[in-house]
PDB file of C-alpha atoms in Angstrom:
ATOM      1  CA  GLY A   1      88.070 -38.308  -7.770  1.00 74.00           C
ATOM      2  CA  ILE A   2      85.273 -37.024  -5.615  1.00 81.00           C
ATOM      3  CA  ALA A   3      85.263 -40.204  -3.488  1.00 78.00           C
ATOM      4  CA  ASN A   4      88.868 -39.525  -2.431  1.00 80.00           C
ATOM      5  CA  TYR A   5      87.928 -35.961  -1.512  1.00 84.00           C
ATOM      6  CA  ILE A   6      85.031 -37.203   0.619  1.00 82.00           C
ATOM      7  CA  LEU A   7      87.291 -39.685   2.397  1.00 81.00           C
ATOM      8  CA  ASP A   8      90.049 -37.112   2.982  1.00 85.00           C
ATOM      9  CA  ALA A   9      87.486 -34.671   4.363  1.00 87.00           C
ATOM     10  CA  GLY A  10      86.183 -37.345   6.734  1.00 88.00           C
ATOM     11  CA  ARG A  11      82.577 -36.980   5.609  1.00 91.00           C
ATOM     12  CA  ALA A  12      79.860 -39.573   5.919  1.00 93.00           C
ATOM     13  CA  VAL A  13      78.803 -41.018   2.595  1.00 93.00           C
ATOM     14  CA  VAL A  14      76.137 -43.181   0.999  1.00 94.00           C
ATOM     15  CA  LEU A  15      76.599 -44.371  -2.572  1.00 92.00           C
ATOM     16  CA  ALA A  16      73.523 -44.413  -4.809  1.00 92.00           C
ATOM     17  CA  VAL A  17      73.510 -46.153  -8.168  1.00 90.00           C
ATOM     18  CA  ASN A  18      70.685 -44.828 -10.330  1.00 91.00           C
ATOM     19  CA  LYS A  19      68.945 -46.481 -13.315  1.00 88.00           C
ATOM     20  CA  TRP A  20      69.488 -49.884 -11.697  1.00 83.00           C
ATOM     21  CA  ASP A  21      66.210 -51.174 -13.123  1.00 83.00           C
ATOM     22  CA  ALA A  22      67.467 -50.535 -16.667  1.00 84.00           C
ATOM     23  CA  LEU A  23      70.306 -53.084 -16.321  1.00 83.00           C
ATOM     24  CA  LYS A  24      70.147 -56.784 -17.110  1.00 88.00           C
ATOM     25  CA  ALA A  25      71.238 -59.279 -14.445  1.00 87.00           C
ATOM     26  CA  GLU A  26      74.706 -59.834 -15.942  1.00 89.00           C
ATOM     27  CA  GLU A  27      75.240 -56.061 -16.280  1.00 87.00           C
ATOM     28  CA  ARG A  28      74.282 -55.620 -12.622  1.00 86.00           C
ATOM     29  CA  ALA A  29      76.842 -58.228 -11.598  1.00 87.00           C
ATOM     30  CA  GLN A  30      79.527 -56.434 -13.643  1.00 89.00           C
ATOM     31  CA  VAL A  31      78.645 -53.057 -12.117  1.00 87.00           C
ATOM     32  CA  LYS A  32      78.789 -54.516  -8.586  1.00 87.00           C
ATOM     33  CA  GLN A  33      82.177 -56.074  -9.348  1.00 89.00           C
ATOM     34  CA  VAL A  34      83.583 -52.795 -10.675  1.00 89.00           C
ATOM     35  CA  LEU A  35      82.220 -50.836  -7.691  1.00 86.00           C
ATOM     36  CA  ASP A  36      83.694 -53.339  -5.211  1.00 86.00           C
ATOM     37  CA  ARG A  37      87.098 -53.112  -6.883  1.00 86.00           C
ATOM     38  CA  GLU A  38      87.252 -49.367  -7.538  1.00 85.00           C
ATOM     39  CA  LEU A  39      85.678 -48.161  -4.289  1.00 83.00           C
ATOM     40  CA  GLN A  40      87.068 -50.640  -1.773  1.00 84.00           C
ATOM     41  CA  PHE A  41      88.481 -47.723   0.258  1.00 85.00           C
ATOM     42  CA  LEU A  42      84.821 -46.753   0.871  1.00 87.00           C
ATOM     43  CA  ARG A  43      83.738 -50.180   2.155  1.00 87.00           C
ATOM     44  CA  PHE A  44      82.149 -48.494   5.180  1.00 92.00           C
ATOM     45  CA  ALA A  45      79.667 -46.706   2.892  1.00 91.00           C
ATOM     46  CA  ARG A  46      76.259 -48.212   2.224  1.00 92.00           C
ATOM     47  CA  LEU A  47      75.564 -48.906  -1.443  1.00 91.00           C
ATOM     48  CA  CYS A  48      71.966 -48.265  -2.534  1.00 93.00           C
ATOM     49  CA  PHE A  49      70.534 -49.214  -5.913  1.00 92.00           C
ATOM     50  CA  ILE A  50      67.757 -46.892  -6.992  1.00 92.00           C
ATOM     51  CA  SER A  51      65.517 -45.820  -9.823  1.00 90.00           C
ATOM     52  CA  ALA A  52      64.783 -42.140  -9.313  1.00 87.00           C
ATOM     53  CA  ARG A  53      62.208 -41.959 -12.081  1.00 86.00           C
ATOM     54  CA  GLU A  54      60.336 -45.029 -10.821  1.00 87.00           C
ATOM     55  CA  GLU A  55      60.880 -43.874  -7.219  1.00 89.00           C
ATOM     56  CA  ARG A  56      62.322 -47.255  -6.255  1.00 91.00           C
ATOM     57  CA  GLY A  57      64.877 -47.617  -3.513  1.00 92.00           C
ATOM     58  CA  LEU A  58      64.495 -44.016  -2.311  1.00 94.00           C
ATOM     59  CA  LYS A  59      63.193 -44.962   1.138  1.00 95.00           C
ATOM     60  CA  ALA A  60      66.179 -47.267   1.715  1.00 95.00           C
ATOM     61  CA  LEU A  61      68.475 -44.515   0.415  1.00 96.00           C
ATOM     62  CA  MET A  62      67.108 -41.966   2.892  1.00 96.00           C
ATOM     63  CA  GLN A  63      67.336 -44.507   5.734  1.00 97.00           C
ATOM     64  CA  ALA A  64      70.999 -45.078   4.813  1.00 96.00           C
ATOM     65  CA  VAL A  65      71.602 -41.304   4.839  1.00 97.00           C
ATOM     66  CA  ASP A  66      70.028 -41.029   8.299  1.00 97.00           C
ATOM     67  CA  LYS A  67      72.137 -43.960   9.556  1.00 97.00           C
ATOM     68  CA  ALA A  68      75.337 -42.458   8.127  1.00 96.00           C
ATOM     69  CA  TYR A  69      74.627 -39.119   9.821  1.00 96.00           C
ATOM     70  CA  ALA A  70      73.838 -40.837  13.126  1.00 97.00           C
ATOM     71  CA  SER A  71      77.064 -42.853  12.892  1.00 97.00           C
ATOM     72  CA  ALA A  72      79.166 -39.792  12.044  1.00 96.00           C
ATOM     73  CA  THR A  73      77.851 -37.837  15.027  1.00 96.00           C
ATOM     74  CA  ALA A  74      77.514 -40.715  17.510  1.00 97.00           C
ATOM     75  CA  ARG A  75      78.741 -40.314  21.076  1.00 97.00           C
ATOM     76  CA  LEU A  76      81.006 -43.234  21.955  1.00 97.00           C
ATOM     77  CA  SER A  77      81.332 -43.704  25.704  1.00 96.00           C
ATOM     78  CA  THR A  78      84.783 -44.216  27.190  1.00 97.00           C
ATOM     79  CA  PRO A  79      83.801 -47.353  29.151  1.00 97.00           C
ATOM     80  CA  ARG A  80      82.294 -49.023  26.061  1.00 97.00           C
ATOM     81  CA  LEU A  81      85.243 -47.997  23.880  1.00 97.00           C
ATOM     82  CA  THR A  82      87.725 -49.333  26.421  1.00 97.00           C
ATOM     83  CA  ARG A  83      85.749 -52.576  26.786  1.00 98.00           C
ATOM     84  CA  ALA A  84      85.624 -52.981  22.993  1.00 98.00           C
ATOM     85  CA  LEU A  85      89.376 -52.311  22.806  1.00 98.00           C
ATOM     86  CA  ARG A  86      90.150 -54.880  25.503  1.00 97.00           C
ATOM     87  CA  GLU A  87      87.933 -57.494  23.869  1.00 98.00           C
ATOM     88  CA  ALA A  88      89.600 -56.885  20.495  1.00 97.00           C
ATOM     89  CA  VAL A  89      93.080 -57.213  22.029  1.00 97.00           C
ATOM     90  CA  GLU A  90      92.059 -60.378  23.901  1.00 97.00           C
ATOM     91  CA  HIS A  91      90.819 -61.858  20.644  1.00 97.00           C
ATOM     92  CA  GLN A  92      93.942 -60.837  18.694  1.00 96.00           C
ATOM     93  CA  GLN A  93      96.949 -59.123  20.244  1.00 95.00           C
ATOM     94  CA  PRO A  94      98.935 -56.579  18.255  1.00 95.00           C
ATOM     95  CA  PRO A  95     102.069 -58.081  16.730  1.00 93.00           C
ATOM     96  CA  ARG A  96     105.392 -57.662  18.486  1.00 90.00           C
ATOM     97  CA  ALA A  97     107.744 -54.978  17.259  1.00 82.00           C
ATOM     98  CA  GLY A  98     111.113 -56.489  18.111  1.00 83.00           C
ATOM     99  CA  ARG A  99     111.050 -57.443  21.791  1.00 86.00           C
ATOM    100  CA  LEU A 100     108.151 -55.142  22.575  1.00 85.00           C
ATOM    101  CA  ARG A 101     104.460 -55.667  22.075  1.00 90.00           C
ATOM    102  CA  PRO A 102     102.404 -52.460  21.960  1.00 93.00           C
ATOM    103  CA  LYS A 103     100.218 -52.222  25.076  1.00 94.00           C
ATOM    104  CA  MET A 104      96.821 -50.592  24.774  1.00 95.00           C
ATOM    105  CA  ARG A 105      95.371 -49.354  28.057  1.00 95.00           C
ATOM    106  CA  TYR A 106      92.159 -47.458  27.280  1.00 96.00           C
ATOM    107  CA  ALA A 107      90.288 -45.584  24.581  1.00 97.00           C
ATOM    108  CA  HIS A 108      88.091 -42.505  24.449  1.00 97.00           C
ATOM    109  CA  GLN A 109      86.353 -40.465  21.795  1.00 97.00           C
ATOM    110  CA  GLY A 110      88.492 -37.635  20.489  1.00 96.00           C
ATOM    111  CA  GLY A 111      86.025 -36.142  18.033  1.00 95.00           C
ATOM    112  CA  ARG A 112      82.878 -36.563  16.002  1.00 95.00           C
ATOM    113  CA  ASN A 113      81.991 -36.205  12.347  1.00 94.00           C
ATOM    114  CA  PRO A 114      84.004 -38.300  11.672  1.00 94.00           C
ATOM    115  CA  PRO A 115      84.324 -40.290  14.878  1.00 96.00           C
ATOM    116  CA  VAL A 116      87.861 -40.294  16.265  1.00 97.00           C
ATOM    117  CA  VAL A 117      88.938 -42.973  18.724  1.00 98.00           C
ATOM    118  CA  VAL A 118      92.018 -42.098  20.779  1.00 98.00           C
ATOM    119  CA  ILE A 119      93.880 -45.105  22.153  1.00 97.00           C
ATOM    120  CA  HIS A 120      96.321 -44.637  25.037  1.00 97.00           C
ATOM    121  CA  GLY A 121      99.134 -47.018  25.866  1.00 95.00           C
ATOM    122  CA  ASN A 122     102.807 -47.779  25.335  1.00 92.00           C
ATOM    123  CA  SER A 123     104.813 -48.355  22.137  1.00 90.00           C
ATOM    124  CA  LEU A 124     101.760 -47.539  20.024  1.00 93.00           C
ATOM    125  CA  GLU A 125     103.863 -45.985  17.267  1.00 91.00           C
ATOM    126  CA  LYS A 126     104.802 -49.561  16.367  1.00 90.00           C
ATOM    127  CA  VAL A 127     101.207 -50.696  15.719  1.00 94.00           C
ATOM    128  CA  PRO A 128     100.956 -51.699  12.034  1.00 94.00           C
ATOM    129  CA  ALA A 129      98.248 -50.280   9.780  1.00 94.00           C
ATOM    130  CA  SER A 130      96.725 -53.754   9.400  1.00 95.00           C
ATOM    131  CA  TYR A 131      96.076 -53.932  13.162  1.00 96.00           C
ATOM    132  CA  ALA A 132      94.575 -50.430  13.139  1.00 96.00           C
ATOM    133  CA  ARG A 133      92.166 -51.635  10.413  1.00 95.00           C
ATOM    134  CA  TYR A 134      91.310 -54.643  12.585  1.00 97.00           C
ATOM    135  CA  LEU A 135      90.502 -52.351  15.529  1.00 97.00           C
ATOM    136  CA  GLU A 136      88.475 -50.076  13.265  1.00 96.00           C
ATOM    137  CA  GLY A 137      86.374 -53.055  12.211  1.00 95.00           C
ATOM    138  CA  CYS A 138      85.861 -54.060  15.843  1.00 97.00           C
ATOM    139  CA  PHE A 139      84.716 -50.548  16.815  1.00 97.00           C
ATOM    140  CA  ARG A 140      82.409 -50.386  13.779  1.00 96.00           C
ATOM    141  CA  THR A 141      80.784 -53.674  14.783  1.00 96.00           C
ATOM    142  CA  VAL A 142      80.364 -52.829  18.476  1.00 97.00           C
ATOM    143  CA  PHE A 143      78.936 -49.348  17.829  1.00 97.00           C
ATOM    144  CA  LYS A 144      77.142 -50.274  14.571  1.00 96.00           C
ATOM    145  CA  LEU A 145      78.873 -47.466  12.665  1.00 96.00           C
ATOM    146  CA  GLU A 146      77.923 -47.383   8.999  1.00 95.00           C
ATOM    147  CA  GLY A 147      78.521 -44.797   6.322  1.00 94.00           C
ATOM    148  CA  THR A 148      81.227 -42.798   8.084  1.00 95.00           C
ATOM    149  CA  PRO A 149      84.979 -42.965   8.153  1.00 94.00           C
ATOM    150  CA  LEU A 150      86.469 -43.773  11.545  1.00 95.00           C
ATOM    151  CA  ARG A 151      89.836 -42.421  12.602  1.00 95.00           C
ATOM    152  CA  ILE A 152      92.158 -43.913  15.194  1.00 96.00           C
ATOM    153  CA  GLU A 153      94.757 -41.784  16.961  1.00 96.00           C
ATOM    154  CA  TRP A 154      97.514 -43.179  19.149  1.00 96.00           C
ATOM    155  CA  ARG A 155      98.791 -41.623  22.390  1.00 95.00           C
ATOM    156  CA  SER A 156     101.866 -43.321  23.783  1.00 90.00           C
ATOM    157  CA  ALA A 157     102.938 -42.609  27.339  1.00 80.00           C
ATOM    158  CA  ALA A 158     106.581 -41.702  27.863  1.00 69.00           C
ATOM    159  CA  ASN A 159     108.612 -44.352  29.663  1.00 59.00           C
ATOM    160  CA  PRO A 160     109.473 -42.838  33.079  1.00 57.00           C
ATOM    161  CA  TYR A 161     112.463 -45.161  33.460  1.00 60.00           C
ATOM    162  CA  VAL A 162     114.297 -43.903  30.397  1.00 57.00           C
ATOM    163  CA  LYS A 163     116.594 -40.995  31.236  1.00 61.00           C
ATOM    164  CA  GLU A 164     116.831 -38.376  28.542  1.00 55.00           C
ATOM    165  CA  ALA A 165     120.321 -37.450  27.412  1.00 52.00           C
ATOM    166  CA  SER A 166     121.167 -33.935  28.440  1.00 49.00           C
ATOM    167  CA  ALA A 167     122.264 -31.581  25.692  1.00 45.00           C
TER     168      ALA A 167
END
């Protein structure tokens, strides 16, 4: 649906649920449960419950929109990104891939709207998606990014000790 399009396009997003005041408590719980299940790929998005006619929740909605825009266009400094990366790796190292463990050296911002974090190191092609999600969560926490997707790109250095076979 439209949520998948937003995610694929890398746009910031805030979810607003209107007519919230018209629901009973048990209906609200059911709606929250359905939203959590169906939109878990948009967990980074702020969920705002509003009543447009009663003008309730609109201030919080607009604050969430402002925060999402600020997060999507934030400048992430290389020293802070690298420090956050090192702290994340110290807390939980990436899993070994055979005899090798991917080594992450530094990170820098590769783009904005959505933010792109480029991580440089060795054997990064072996980093599992679960570890990339862990790093994404760490970066989100450190930089207080809310309402925007965050992309991670890997840049592995070539091993200078491996001789290429000549054709």
